[in-house]
Short mmCIF file of C-alpha atoms in Angstrom, two decimals:
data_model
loop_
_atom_site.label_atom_id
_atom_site.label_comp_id
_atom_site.label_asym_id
_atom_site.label_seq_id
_atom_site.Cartn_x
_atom_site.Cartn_y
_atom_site.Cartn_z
CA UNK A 875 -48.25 -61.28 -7.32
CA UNK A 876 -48.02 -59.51 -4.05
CA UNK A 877 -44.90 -59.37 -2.01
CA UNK A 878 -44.74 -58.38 1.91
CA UNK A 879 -41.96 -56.26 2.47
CA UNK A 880 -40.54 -55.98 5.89
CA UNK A 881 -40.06 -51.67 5.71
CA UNK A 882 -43.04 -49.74 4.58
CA UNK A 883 -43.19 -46.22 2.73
CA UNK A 884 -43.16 -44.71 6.61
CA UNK A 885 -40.02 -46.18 7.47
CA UNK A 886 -38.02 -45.81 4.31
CA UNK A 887 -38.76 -42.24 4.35
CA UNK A 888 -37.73 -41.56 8.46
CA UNK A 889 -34.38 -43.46 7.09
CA UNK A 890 -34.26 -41.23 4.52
CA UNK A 891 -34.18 -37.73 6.76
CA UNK A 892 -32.07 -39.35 9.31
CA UNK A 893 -29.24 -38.73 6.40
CA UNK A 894 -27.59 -34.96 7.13
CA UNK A 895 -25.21 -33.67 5.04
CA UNK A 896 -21.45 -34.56 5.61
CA UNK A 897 -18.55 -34.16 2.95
CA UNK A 898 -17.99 -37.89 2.19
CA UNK A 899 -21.78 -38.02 1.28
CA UNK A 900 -22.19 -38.78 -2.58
CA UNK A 901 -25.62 -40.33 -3.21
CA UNK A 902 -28.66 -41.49 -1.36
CA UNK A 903 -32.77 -42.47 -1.83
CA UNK A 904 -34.93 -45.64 -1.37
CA UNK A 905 -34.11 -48.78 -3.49
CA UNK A 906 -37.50 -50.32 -3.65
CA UNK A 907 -36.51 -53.43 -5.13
CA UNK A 908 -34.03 -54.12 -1.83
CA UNK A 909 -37.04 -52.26 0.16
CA UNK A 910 -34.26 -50.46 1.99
CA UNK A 911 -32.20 -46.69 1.79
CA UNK A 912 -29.18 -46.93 -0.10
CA UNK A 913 -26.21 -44.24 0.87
CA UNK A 914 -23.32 -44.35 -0.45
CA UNK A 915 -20.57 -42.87 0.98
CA UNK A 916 -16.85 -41.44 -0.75
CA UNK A 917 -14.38 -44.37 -0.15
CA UNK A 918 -12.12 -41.72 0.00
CA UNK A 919 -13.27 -39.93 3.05
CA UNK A 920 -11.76 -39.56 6.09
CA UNK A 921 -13.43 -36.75 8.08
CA UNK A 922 -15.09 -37.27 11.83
CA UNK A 923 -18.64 -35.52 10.19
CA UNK A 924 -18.59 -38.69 7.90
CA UNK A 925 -17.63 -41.24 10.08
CA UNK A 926 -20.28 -39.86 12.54
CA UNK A 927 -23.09 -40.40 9.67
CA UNK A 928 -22.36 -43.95 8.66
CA UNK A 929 -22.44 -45.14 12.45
CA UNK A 930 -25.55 -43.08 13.12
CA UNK A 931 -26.83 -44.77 9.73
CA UNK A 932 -25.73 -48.39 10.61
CA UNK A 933 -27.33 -48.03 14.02
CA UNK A 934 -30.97 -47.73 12.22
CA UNK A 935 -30.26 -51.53 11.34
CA UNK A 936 -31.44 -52.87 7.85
CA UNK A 937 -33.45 -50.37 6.70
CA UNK A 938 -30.21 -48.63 5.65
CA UNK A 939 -27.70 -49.90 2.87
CA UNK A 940 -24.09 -47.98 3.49
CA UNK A 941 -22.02 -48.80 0.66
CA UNK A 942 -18.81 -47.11 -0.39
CA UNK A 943 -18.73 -45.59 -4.40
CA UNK A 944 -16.18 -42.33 -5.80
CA UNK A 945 -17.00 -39.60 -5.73
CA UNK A 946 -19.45 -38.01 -8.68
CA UNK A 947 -18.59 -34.36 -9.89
CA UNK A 948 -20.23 -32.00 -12.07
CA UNK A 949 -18.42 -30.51 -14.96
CA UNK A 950 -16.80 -27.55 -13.15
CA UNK A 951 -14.43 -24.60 -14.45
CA UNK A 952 -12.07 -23.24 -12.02
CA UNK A 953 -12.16 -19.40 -12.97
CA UNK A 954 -10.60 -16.10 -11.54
CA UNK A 955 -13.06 -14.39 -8.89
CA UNK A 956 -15.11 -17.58 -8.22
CA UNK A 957 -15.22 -19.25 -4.80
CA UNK A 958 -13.36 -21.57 -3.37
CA UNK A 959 -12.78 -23.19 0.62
CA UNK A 960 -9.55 -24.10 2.09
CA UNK A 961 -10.64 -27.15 4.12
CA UNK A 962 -13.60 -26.12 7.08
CA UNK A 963 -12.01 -22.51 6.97
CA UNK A 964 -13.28 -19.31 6.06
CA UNK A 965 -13.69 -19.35 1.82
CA UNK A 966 -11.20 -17.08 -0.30
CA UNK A 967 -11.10 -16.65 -4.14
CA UNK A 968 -9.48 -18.14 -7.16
CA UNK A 969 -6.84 -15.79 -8.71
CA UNK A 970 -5.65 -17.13 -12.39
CA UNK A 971 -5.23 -20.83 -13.54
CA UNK A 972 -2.20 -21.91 -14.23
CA UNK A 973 -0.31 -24.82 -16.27
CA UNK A 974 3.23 -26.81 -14.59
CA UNK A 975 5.79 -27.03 -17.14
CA UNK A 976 5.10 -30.77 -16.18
CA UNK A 977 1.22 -30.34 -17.79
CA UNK A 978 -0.14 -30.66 -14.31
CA UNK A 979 -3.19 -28.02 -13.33
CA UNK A 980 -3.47 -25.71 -10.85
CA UNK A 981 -4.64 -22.01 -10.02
CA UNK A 982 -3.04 -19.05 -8.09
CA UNK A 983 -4.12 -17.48 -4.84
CA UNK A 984 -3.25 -15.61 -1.71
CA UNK A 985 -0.62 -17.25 0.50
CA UNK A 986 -2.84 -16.43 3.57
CA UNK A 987 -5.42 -18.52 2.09
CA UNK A 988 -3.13 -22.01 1.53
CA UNK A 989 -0.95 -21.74 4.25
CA UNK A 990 -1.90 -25.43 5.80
CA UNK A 991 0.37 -28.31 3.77
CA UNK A 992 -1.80 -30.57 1.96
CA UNK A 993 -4.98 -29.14 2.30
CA UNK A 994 -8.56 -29.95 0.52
CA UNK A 995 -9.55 -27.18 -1.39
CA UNK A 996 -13.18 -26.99 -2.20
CA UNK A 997 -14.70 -25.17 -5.21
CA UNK A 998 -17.97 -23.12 -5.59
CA UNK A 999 -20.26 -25.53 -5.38
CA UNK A 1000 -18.77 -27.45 -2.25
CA UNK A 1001 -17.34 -30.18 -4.03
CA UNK A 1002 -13.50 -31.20 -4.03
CA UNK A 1003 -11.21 -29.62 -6.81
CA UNK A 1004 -7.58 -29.89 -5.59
CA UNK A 1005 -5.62 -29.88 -2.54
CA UNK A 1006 -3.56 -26.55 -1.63
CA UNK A 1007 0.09 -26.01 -1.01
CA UNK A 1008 1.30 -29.62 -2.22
CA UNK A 1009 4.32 -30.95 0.37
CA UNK A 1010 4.19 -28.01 2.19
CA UNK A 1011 6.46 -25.89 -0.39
CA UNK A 1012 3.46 -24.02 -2.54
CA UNK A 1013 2.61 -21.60 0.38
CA UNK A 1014 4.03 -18.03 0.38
CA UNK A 1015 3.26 -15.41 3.17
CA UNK A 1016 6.35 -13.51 4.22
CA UNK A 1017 8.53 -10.60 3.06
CA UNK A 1018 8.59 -12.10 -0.28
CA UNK A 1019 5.10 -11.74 -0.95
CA UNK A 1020 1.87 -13.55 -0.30
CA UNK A 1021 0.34 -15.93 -3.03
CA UNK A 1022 -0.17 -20.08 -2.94
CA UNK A 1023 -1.02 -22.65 -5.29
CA UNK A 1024 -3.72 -24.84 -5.39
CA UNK A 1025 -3.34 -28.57 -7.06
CA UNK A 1026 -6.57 -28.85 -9.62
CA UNK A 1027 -6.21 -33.37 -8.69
CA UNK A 1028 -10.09 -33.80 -9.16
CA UNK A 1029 -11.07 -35.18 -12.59
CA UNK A 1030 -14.39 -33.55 -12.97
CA UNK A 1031 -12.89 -29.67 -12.91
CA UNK A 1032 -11.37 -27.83 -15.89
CA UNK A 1033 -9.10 -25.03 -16.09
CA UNK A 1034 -10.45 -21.35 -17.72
CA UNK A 1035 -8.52 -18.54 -18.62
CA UNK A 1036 -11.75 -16.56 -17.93
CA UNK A 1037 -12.12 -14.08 -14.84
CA UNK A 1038 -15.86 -13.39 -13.48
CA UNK A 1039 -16.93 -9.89 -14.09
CA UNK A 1040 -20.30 -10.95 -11.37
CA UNK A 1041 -22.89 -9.72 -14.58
CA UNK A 1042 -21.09 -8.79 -17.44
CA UNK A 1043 -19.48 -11.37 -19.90
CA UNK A 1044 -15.69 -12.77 -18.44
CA UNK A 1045 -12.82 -11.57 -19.04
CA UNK A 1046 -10.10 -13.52 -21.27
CA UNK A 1047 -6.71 -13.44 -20.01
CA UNK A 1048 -4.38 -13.64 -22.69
CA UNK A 1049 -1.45 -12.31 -20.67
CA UNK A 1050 -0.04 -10.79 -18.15
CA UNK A 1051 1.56 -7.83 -16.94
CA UNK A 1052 3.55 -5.76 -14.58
CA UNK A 1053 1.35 -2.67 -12.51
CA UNK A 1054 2.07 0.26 -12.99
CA UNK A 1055 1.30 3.57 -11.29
CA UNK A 1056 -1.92 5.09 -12.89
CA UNK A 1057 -2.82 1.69 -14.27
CA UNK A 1058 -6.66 0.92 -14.56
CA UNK A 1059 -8.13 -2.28 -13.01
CA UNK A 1060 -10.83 -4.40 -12.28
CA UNK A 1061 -10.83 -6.63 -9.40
CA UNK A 1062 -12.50 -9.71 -8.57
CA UNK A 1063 -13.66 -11.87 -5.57
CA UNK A 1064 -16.79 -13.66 -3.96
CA UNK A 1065 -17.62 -11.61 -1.62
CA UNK A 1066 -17.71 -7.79 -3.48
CA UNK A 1067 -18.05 -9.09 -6.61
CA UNK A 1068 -16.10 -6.69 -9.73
CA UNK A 1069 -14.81 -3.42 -8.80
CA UNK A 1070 -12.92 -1.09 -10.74
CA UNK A 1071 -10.33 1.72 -10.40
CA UNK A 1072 -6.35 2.50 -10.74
CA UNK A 1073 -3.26 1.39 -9.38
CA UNK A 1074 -2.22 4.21 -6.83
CA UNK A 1075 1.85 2.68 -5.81
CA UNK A 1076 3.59 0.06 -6.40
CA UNK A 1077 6.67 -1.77 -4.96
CA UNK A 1078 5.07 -0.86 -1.67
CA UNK A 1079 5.96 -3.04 1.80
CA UNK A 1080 2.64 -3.87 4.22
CA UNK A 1081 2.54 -4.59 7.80
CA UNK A 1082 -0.67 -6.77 8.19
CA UNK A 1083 0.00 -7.17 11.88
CA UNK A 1084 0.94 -10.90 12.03
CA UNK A 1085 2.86 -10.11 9.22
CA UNK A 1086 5.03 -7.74 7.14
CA UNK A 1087 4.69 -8.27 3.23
CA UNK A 1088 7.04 -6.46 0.47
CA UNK A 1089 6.48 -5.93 -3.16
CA UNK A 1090 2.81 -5.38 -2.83
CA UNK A 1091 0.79 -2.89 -5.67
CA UNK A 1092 -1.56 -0.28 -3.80
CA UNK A 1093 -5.17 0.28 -5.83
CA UNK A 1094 -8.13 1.87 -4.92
CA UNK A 1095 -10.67 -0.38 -5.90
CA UNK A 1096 -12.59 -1.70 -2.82
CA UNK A 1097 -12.71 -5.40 -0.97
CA UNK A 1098 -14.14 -7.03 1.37
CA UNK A 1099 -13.51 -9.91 3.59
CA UNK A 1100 -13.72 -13.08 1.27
CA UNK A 1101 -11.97 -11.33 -1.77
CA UNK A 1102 -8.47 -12.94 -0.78
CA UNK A 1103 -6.99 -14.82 -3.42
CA UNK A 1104 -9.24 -12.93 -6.10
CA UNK A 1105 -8.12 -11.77 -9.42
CA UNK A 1106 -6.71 -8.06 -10.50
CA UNK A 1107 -6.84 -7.25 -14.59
CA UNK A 1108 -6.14 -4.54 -16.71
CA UNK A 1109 -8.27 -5.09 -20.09
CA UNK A 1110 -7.34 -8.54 -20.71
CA UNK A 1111 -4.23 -8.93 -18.90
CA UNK A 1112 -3.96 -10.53 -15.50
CA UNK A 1113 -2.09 -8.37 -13.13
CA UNK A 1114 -2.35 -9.31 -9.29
CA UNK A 1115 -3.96 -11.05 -6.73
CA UNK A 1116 -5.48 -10.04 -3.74
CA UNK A 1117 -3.76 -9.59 -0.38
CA UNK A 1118 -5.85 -7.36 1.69
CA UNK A 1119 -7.31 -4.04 1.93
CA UNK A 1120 -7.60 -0.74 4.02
CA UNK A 1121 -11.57 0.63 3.95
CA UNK A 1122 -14.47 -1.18 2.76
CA UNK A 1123 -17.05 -1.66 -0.25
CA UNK A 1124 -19.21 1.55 1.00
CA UNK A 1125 -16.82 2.98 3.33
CA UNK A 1126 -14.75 6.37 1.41
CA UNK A 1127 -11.07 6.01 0.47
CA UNK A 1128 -11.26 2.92 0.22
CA UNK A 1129 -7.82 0.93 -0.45
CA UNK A 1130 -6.37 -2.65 -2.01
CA UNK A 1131 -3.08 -4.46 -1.51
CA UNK A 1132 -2.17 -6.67 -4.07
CA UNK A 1133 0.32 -9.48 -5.01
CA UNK A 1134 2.05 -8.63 -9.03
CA UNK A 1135 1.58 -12.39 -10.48
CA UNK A 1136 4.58 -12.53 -12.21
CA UNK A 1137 5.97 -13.57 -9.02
CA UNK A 1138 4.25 -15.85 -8.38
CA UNK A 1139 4.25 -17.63 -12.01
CA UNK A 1140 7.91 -17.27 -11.85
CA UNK A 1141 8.87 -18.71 -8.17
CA UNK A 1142 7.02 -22.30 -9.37
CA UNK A 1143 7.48 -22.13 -13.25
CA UNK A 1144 4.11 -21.80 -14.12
CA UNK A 1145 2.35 -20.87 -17.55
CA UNK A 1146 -0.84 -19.09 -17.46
CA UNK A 1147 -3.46 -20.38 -18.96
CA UNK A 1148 -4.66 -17.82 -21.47
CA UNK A 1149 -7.18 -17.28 -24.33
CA UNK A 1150 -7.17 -15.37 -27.55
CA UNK A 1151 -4.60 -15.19 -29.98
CA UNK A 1152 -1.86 -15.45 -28.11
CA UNK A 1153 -0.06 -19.28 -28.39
CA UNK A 1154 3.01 -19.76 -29.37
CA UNK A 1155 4.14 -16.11 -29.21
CA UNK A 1156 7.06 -15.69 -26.06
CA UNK A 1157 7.14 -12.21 -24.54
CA UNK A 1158 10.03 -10.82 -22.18
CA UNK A 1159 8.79 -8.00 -19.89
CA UNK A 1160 11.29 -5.29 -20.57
CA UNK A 1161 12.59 -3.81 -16.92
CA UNK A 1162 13.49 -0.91 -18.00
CA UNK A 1163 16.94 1.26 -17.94
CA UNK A 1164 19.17 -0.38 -14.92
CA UNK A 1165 21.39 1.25 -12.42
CA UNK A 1166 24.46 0.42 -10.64
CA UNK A 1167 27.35 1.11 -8.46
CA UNK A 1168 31.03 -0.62 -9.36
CA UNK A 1169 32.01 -2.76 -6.58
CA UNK A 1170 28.30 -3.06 -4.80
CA UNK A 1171 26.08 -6.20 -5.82
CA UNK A 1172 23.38 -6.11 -8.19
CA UNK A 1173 20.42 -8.42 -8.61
CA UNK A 1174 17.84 -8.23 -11.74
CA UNK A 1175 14.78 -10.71 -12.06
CA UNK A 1176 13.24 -11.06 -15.87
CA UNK A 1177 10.10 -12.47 -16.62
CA UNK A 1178 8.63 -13.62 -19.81
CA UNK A 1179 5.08 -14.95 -20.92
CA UNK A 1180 3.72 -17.44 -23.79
CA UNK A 1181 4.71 -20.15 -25.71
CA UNK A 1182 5.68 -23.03 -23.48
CA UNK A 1183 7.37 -23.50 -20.42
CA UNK A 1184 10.34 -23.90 -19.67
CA UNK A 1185 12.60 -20.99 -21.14
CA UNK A 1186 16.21 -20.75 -21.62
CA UNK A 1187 17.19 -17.64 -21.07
CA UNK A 1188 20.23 -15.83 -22.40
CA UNK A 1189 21.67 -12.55 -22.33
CA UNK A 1190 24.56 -10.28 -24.28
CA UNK A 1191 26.23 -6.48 -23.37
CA UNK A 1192 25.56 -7.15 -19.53
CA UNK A 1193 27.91 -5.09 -17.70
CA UNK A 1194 31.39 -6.78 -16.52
CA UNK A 1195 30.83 -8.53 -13.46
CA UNK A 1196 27.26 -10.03 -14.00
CA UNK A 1197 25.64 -13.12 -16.00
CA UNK A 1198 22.22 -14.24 -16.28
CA UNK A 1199 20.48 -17.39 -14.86
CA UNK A 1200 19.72 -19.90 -17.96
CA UNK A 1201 17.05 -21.66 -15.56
CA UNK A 1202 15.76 -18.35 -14.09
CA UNK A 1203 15.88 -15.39 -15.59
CA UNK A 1204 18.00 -13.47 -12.52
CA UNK A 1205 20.59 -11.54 -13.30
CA UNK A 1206 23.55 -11.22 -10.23
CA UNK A 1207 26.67 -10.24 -9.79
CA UNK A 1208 29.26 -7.63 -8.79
CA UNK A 1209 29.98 -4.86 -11.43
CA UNK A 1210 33.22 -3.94 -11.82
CA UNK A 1211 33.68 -1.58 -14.21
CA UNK A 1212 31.92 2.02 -15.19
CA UNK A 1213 30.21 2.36 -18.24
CA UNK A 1214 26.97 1.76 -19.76
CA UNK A 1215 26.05 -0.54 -21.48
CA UNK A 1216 23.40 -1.81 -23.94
CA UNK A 1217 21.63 -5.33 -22.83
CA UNK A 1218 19.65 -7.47 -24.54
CA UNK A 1219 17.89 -10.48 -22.76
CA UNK A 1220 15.98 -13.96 -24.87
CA UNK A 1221 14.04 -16.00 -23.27
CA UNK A 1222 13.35 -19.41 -25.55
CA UNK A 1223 10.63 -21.68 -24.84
CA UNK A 1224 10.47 -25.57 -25.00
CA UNK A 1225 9.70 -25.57 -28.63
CA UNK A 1226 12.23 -23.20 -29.53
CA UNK A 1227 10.34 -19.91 -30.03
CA UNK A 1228 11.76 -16.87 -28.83
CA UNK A 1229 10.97 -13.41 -27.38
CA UNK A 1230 13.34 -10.35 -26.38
CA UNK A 1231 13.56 -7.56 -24.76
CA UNK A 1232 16.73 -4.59 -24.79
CA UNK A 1233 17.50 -1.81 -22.05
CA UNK A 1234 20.57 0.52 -20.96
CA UNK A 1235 22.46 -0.66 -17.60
CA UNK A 1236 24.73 2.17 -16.44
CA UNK A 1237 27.78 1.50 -13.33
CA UNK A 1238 28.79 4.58 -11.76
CA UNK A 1239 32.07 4.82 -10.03
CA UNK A 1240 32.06 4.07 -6.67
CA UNK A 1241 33.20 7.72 -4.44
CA UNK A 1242 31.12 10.95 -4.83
CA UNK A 1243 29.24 12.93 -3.01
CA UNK A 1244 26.16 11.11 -0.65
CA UNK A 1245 22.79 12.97 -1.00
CA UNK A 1246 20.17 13.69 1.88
CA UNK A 1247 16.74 14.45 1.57
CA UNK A 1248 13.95 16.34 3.27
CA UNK A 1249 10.77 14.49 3.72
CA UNK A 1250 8.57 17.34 3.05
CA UNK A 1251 5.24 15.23 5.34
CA UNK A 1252 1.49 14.77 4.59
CA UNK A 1253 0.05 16.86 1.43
CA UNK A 1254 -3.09 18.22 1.24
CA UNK A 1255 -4.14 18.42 -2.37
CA UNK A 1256 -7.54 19.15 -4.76
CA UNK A 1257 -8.87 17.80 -7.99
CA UNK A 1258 -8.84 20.24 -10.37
CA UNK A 1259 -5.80 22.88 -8.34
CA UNK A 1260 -2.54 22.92 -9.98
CA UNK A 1261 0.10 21.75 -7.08
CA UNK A 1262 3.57 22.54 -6.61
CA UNK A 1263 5.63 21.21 -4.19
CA UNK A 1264 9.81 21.77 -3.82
CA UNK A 1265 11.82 18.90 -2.38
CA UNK A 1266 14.23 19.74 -0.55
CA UNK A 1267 17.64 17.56 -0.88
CA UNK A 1268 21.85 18.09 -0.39
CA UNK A 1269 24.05 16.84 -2.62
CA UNK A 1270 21.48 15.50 -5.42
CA UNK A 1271 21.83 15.05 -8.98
CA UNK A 1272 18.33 12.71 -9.68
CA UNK A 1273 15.06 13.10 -8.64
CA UNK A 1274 12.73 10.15 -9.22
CA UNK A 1275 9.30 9.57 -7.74
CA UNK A 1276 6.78 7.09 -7.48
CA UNK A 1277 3.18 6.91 -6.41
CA UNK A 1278 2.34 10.42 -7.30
CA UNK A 1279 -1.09 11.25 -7.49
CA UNK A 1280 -2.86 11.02 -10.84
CA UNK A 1281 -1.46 14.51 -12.60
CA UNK A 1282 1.26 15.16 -10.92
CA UNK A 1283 4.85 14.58 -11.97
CA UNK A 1284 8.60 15.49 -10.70
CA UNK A 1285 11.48 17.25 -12.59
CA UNK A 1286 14.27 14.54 -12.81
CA UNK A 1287 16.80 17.63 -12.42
CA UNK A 1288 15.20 20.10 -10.03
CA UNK A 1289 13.04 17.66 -7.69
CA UNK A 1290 9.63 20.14 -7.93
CA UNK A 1291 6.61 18.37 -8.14
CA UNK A 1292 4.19 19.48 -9.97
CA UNK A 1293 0.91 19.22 -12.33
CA UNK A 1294 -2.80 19.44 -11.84
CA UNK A 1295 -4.72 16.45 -9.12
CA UNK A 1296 -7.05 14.33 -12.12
CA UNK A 1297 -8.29 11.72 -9.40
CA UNK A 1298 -9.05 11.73 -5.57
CA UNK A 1299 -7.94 9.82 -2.81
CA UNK A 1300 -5.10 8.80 -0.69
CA UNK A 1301 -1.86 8.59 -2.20
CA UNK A 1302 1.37 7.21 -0.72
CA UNK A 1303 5.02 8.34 -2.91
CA UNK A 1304 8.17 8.03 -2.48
CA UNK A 1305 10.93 10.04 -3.54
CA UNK A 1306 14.52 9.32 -4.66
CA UNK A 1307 17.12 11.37 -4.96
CA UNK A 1308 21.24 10.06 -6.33
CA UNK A 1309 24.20 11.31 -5.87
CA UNK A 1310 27.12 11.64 -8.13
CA UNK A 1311 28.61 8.70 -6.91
CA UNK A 1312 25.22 6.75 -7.28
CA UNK A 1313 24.28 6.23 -3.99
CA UNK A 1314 20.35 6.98 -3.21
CA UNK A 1315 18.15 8.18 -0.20
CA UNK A 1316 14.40 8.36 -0.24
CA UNK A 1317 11.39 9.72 1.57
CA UNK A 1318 7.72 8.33 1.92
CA UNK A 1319 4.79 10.51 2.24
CA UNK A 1320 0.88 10.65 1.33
CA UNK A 1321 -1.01 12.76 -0.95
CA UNK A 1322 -4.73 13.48 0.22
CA UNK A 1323 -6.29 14.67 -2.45
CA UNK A 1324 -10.21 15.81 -2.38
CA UNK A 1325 -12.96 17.45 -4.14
CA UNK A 1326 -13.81 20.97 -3.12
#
């Protein structure tokens, strides 16, 4: 039997277009059996773009049906490279997920990207996955370094240990580890995409301007705006995460600054989330040979990966004067006596599994002589030209160097550089020189090394 129905087809569809997009927006579409539009709106929302749609939608009288429901998600998989949008701001990239010793979820980013407390964070496909920088206290972008956390709070998104190579099948972390000069990488991020190349310095301090950041890896794989946050690998290891860059995708010498994740696991007790074959194994990244001066402080931070946070960590044969951080990992203290000594540092995990790792820690005596060094300025270099290059110091008994250009190397005892250029581009080093007495001075200069 025929029913008359106060809205026809013309009117349910005009309500239908009056209803624009707005973030609290989960369903809508004509309910014939009410004759009306329903829209249904996220309980949870509180933003003026949805408040502004369910007045404008109430004002069209009872053609419309607002009603309140939660929010729907798809299945999504928070992964390093991919998308994501802090709030209405600009979007950055995901870095690595990550895994509280508490179980909860989260993933790593740039600090400039979460510095707002208690932000929404939206993933790639514009729906809610977390809220970044929890309380205000998950937000670093300072001298210490620049990387943030983002809460994963939304039900519907899962945590991967895979990074996007933008064509070719993802990468599974199954680790991580430190850079290292020479080092090749991949980078990822939503706006470039995957890029490749090598890590040219590391330990390097950046002045963005606004800010001045230390501890930051140089590479020379490119980035554009957008790529913040993104993740850095080397084969299956995750590495960094993206703090900014010199010259762009396209543009020559082009140049990356990146954020070591250790750090960043290690400042809120995080385990990675990895793949592979990996569980239950605990690794301790071995710092290598350790220097020191008798009466002049020391500081040592040890990191360790695997098995399940928290560790316990543990150390014997430190040098007299310094102890180790059960909770942390840092070694501190004031040596204060000469010697060297043979270390070896455990970290145990929650279920009792252990990794360790052994290095030498020499204290000089304090006195001696106090080296000076020349900084020799900007080199001009070529791939394929064997390069030699004196530094001139007083009073030196060490050379060291770092950031050398790919081929070249430095004679501990004589302080000449030399070798044969393998790779172009701009290089920044710096080089140490010590004294008898172990005190140190240093001098920073760039390598510009070209094709002929």
């Amino acid at each position: 039997m025929p029913v008359r129905v106060r809205h026809d087809q013309a009117a349910l569809a005009r309500a239908v277009r009056a209803v624009t997009p707005a973030p609290g927006l989960v369903s809508w579409g004509v309910d014939p059996r009410r004759n009306r539009v329903r829209v249904a709106l996220d309980a949870r929302a509180d933003d003026p773009a949805t408040a502004a749609l369910a007045r404008r939608l109430r004002g069209l009288g009872d053609v419309v049906s607002v009603v309140t429901a939660a929010r729907q998600h798809q299945q999504g998989t928070v992964r390093g490279g991919d998308k994501w949008v802090p709030g209405s701001e600009g979007a950055c990239s995901v870095g690595f997920s990550a895994v509280g010793s508490d179980g909860s979820r989260h993933f790593l980013t740039a600090g400039h990207c979460t510095n707002d407390a208690n932000q929404a964070a939206y993933g790639y496909d514009g729906s809610r996955v977390g809220t970044s920088n929890t309380g205000g206290t998950h937000s670093v972008n300072a001298r210490e370094g620049d990387f943030g956390l983002v809460d994963v709070d939304q039900p519907g998104w899962t945590l991967s240990p895979d990074v996007n190579t933008y064509g070719g099948s993802d990468v599974v972390v199954t680790g991580y580890a430190q850079p290292v000069t020479g080092m090749s990488i991949c980078r990822s991020g939503q706006t470039s995409g995957w890029r490749c190349g090598t890590v040219t310095a590391v330990n390097q301090s950046v002045d963005y301007g606004n800010v001045v950041v230390d501890g930051l890896f140089i590479t020379n794989a490119c980035s554009q705006g957008g790529d913040s946050g993104g993740s850095y690998v080397s084969g299956d290891k995750a590495v960094g995460i993206h703090s900014g860059g010199g010259n762009a995708c396209g543009q020559s010498n082009p140049n990356t600054d990146a954020q070591p994740v250790g750090e960043a696991l290690a400042k809120w007790n995080l385990t990675l989330s990895t793949g592979g074959t990996q569980p239950g194994k605990v690794t301790v990244a071995s710092p290598g040979d350790q220097t020191g001066t008798v009466g002049q402080a020391a500081s040592l931070t040890l990191r360790a990966s695997g098995g399940t946070a928290p560790y316990t960590w543990s150390a014997t044969g430190l040098p007299s004067g310094l102890r180790i951080d059960a909770s942390t990992g840092v070694v501190s203290g004031t040596p204060s006596t000469a010697g060297t000594s043979s270390v070896t540092v455990t970290a145990r995990d929650k279920n009792g599994t252990t990794g360790t790792a052994s290095f030498g820690w020499t204290i000089r005596t304090t006195g001696g002589t106090t080296p000076t060094i020349v900084n020799p300025g900007s080199q001009t270099a070529y791939v394929g030209t064997p390069v030699t290059l004196p530094i001139q110091a007083s009073n030196a008994v060490r050379y060291q160097a770092t950031g050398l250009p790919t081929g070249l190397r430095i004679d501990a005892a004589t302080g000449v550089v030399s070798g044969t250029p393998s790779q172009w581009g701009i290089f920044t080093s710096t080089v140490t020189v010590t004294g008898s007495g172990g005190a140190t001075a240093s001098a920073r200069f760039t390598w510009n090394v070209w094709f002929r």
